[in-house]
Amino acid sequence: MIEDMFQILAENGRARPEREPSLPASDLQKLYSLMATTRAADLKALKLQRQGRMGTFAPSLGHEACQVGSAFALQRKDWVFPYFRDLGTYITLGLPLKNYYLYWMGNEEGMRIPADLNIFTISVPVGSQLPHSVGCALAMKYRKEQAAVVAYFGDGATSEGDFGEALNFAGVFRTPNVFICFNNQYAISTPVRQQTAAKSIAEKATAFGFNGIRADGNDVLAMYSLTREALEKARTGGGPTLIEAFTYRMGNHTTSDDASRYRMEAEVNEWSRRDPIERFRLYLKDKGLWDETFESRVQREAEDLINKAVEEAESTPPPRPEDLFIHTYEEMTPELNNQLAELRDFLKGEPK
Ligand SMILES: Cc1ncc(C[n+]2csc(CCOP(=O)(O)OP(=O)(O)O)c2C)c(N)n1
């Protein structure tokens, strides 16, 4: 185990009883089913991409515990700013899977978030969601709403100016933010040792005047407990927290990447022993909450959900080329109007 890393479940699924959260059996099984659904939905997306039915996307393989565990601690009134590797977060928060698939199929309609969910759209520009999340948290504070704001990001985002600006602001104004960094050891091909000379990402919080903690990101109970605590602190005026989820990106960076060109197979094998779903299954089995019948039910339900989402996404009309113009401004600028007219002429095959 890494020094100074908060863990509840050891790799063999044994829990530290004094740290176990008091969750009912149904919630423990729900956590498992959300993680298993995330994995199945992620693997399906990979197949769709390889079949030419989906665009480039960022696989979540290996991140199921940090995504599901943290999102499970959120309440509906809290706000969430995800990034591009957050499938389990979206599934846990209740975004229809169809939306997620649509987005990666290149249809912006997928990011039309249902009005009853306080979730922002996927952020692809690295780290750009962090200042937004602090602005949102500041608004919560002004309005005296007892809600917290979570922003998700990778280790690479911690080298962006946006990271420093956002966390500094959060520290100074004691905003109700919880920053959750998935330290999955790589930013595309850049290993974390080339990302920072700091001992951990968690310790960066000290410079901004608040607490940072490193969690075992493959331990769903650790992620749930720490996030829950940080959210409660944020909602009750205790200020921000940075949680570093120490994990590993088991897949390629995106479907356009080939990770075997820059990392050793032995390293990947080493991490596959720490699989978050396997570990939680051992824990549940020991408690009498997992057996083959339960597993079959979980897999069958996941398959039904996924098949329905694929069907719905593939039967949604494709975006029109004009849609490129409609999401940025409420009223388009004269320049954009000219460009749109030009595009329409081009599509009609009538160049000016
Ligand atoms: C501002 C910006 N710079 C560069 C890129 C290209 N890019 C996309 S993902 C990525 C690496 C992100 O790594 P990390 O933040 O660790 O997240 P991970 O992909 O590992 O989950 C880069 C450099 C981008 N999307 N945005």
GROMACS .gro file of N, CA, C and O in nm, residues 11 39 44 50 83 93 150 187 201 211 264 350:
model
   48
   11GLU      N    1  -0.657  -0.513  -0.104
   11GLU     CA    2  -0.670  -0.575  -0.237
   11GLU      C    3  -0.742  -0.710  -0.233
   11GLU      O    4  -0.802  -0.751  -0.331
   39ARG      N    5  -1.873  -0.063  -1.636
   39ARG     CA    6  -1.774  -0.139  -1.713
   39ARG      C    7  -1.836  -0.194  -1.842
   39ARG      O    8  -1.778  -0.183  -1.949
   44LYS      N    9  -1.889  -0.172  -2.424
   44LYS     CA   10  -1.978  -0.164  -2.540
   44LYS      C   11  -1.939  -0.044  -2.628
   44LYS      O   12  -1.935  -0.055  -2.751
   50ARG      N   13  -1.499   0.063  -3.254
   50ARG     CA   14  -1.422  -0.021  -3.346
   50ARG      C   15  -1.506  -0.060  -3.468
   50ARG      O   16  -1.454  -0.089  -3.574
   83TYR      N   17  -1.545   1.560  -1.632
   83TYR     CA   18  -1.458   1.577  -1.749
   83TYR      C   19  -1.484   1.460  -1.845
   83TYR      O   20  -1.589   1.395  -1.836
   93LEU      N   21  -2.524   0.929  -1.139
   93LEU     CA   22  -2.608   1.048  -1.116
   93LEU      C   23  -2.739   1.041  -1.194
   93LEU      O   24  -2.826   1.126  -1.177
  150VAL      N   25  -1.891   1.958  -0.700
  150VAL     CA   26  -1.778   1.868  -0.727
  150VAL      C   27  -1.726   1.892  -0.867
  150VAL      O   28  -1.804   1.904  -0.961
  187ALA      N   29  -0.108   1.128  -1.834
  187ALA     CA   30  -0.185   1.224  -1.914
  187ALA      C   31  -0.144   1.193  -2.058
  187ALA      O   32  -0.035   1.231  -2.101
  201ILE      N   33  -0.043   1.460  -0.540
  201ILE     CA   34  -0.128   1.569  -0.590
  201ILE      C   35  -0.206   1.627  -0.473
  201ILE      O   36  -0.226   1.747  -0.464
  211ASN      N   37  -0.747   2.137   0.291
  211ASN     CA   38  -0.701   1.999   0.305
  211ASN      C   39  -0.702   1.923   0.174
  211ASN      O   40  -0.793   1.936   0.094
  264MET      N   41   0.492  -0.024  -1.998
  264MET     CA   42   0.530  -0.166  -1.997
  264MET      C   43   0.410  -0.253  -1.959
  264MET      O   44   0.330  -0.217  -1.873
  350GLU      N   45  -2.373   2.554  -5.418
  350GLU     CA   46  -2.377   2.678  -5.495
  350GLU      C   47  -2.277   2.779  -5.439
  350GLU      O   48  -2.314   2.872  -5.366
   0.00000   0.00000   0.00000
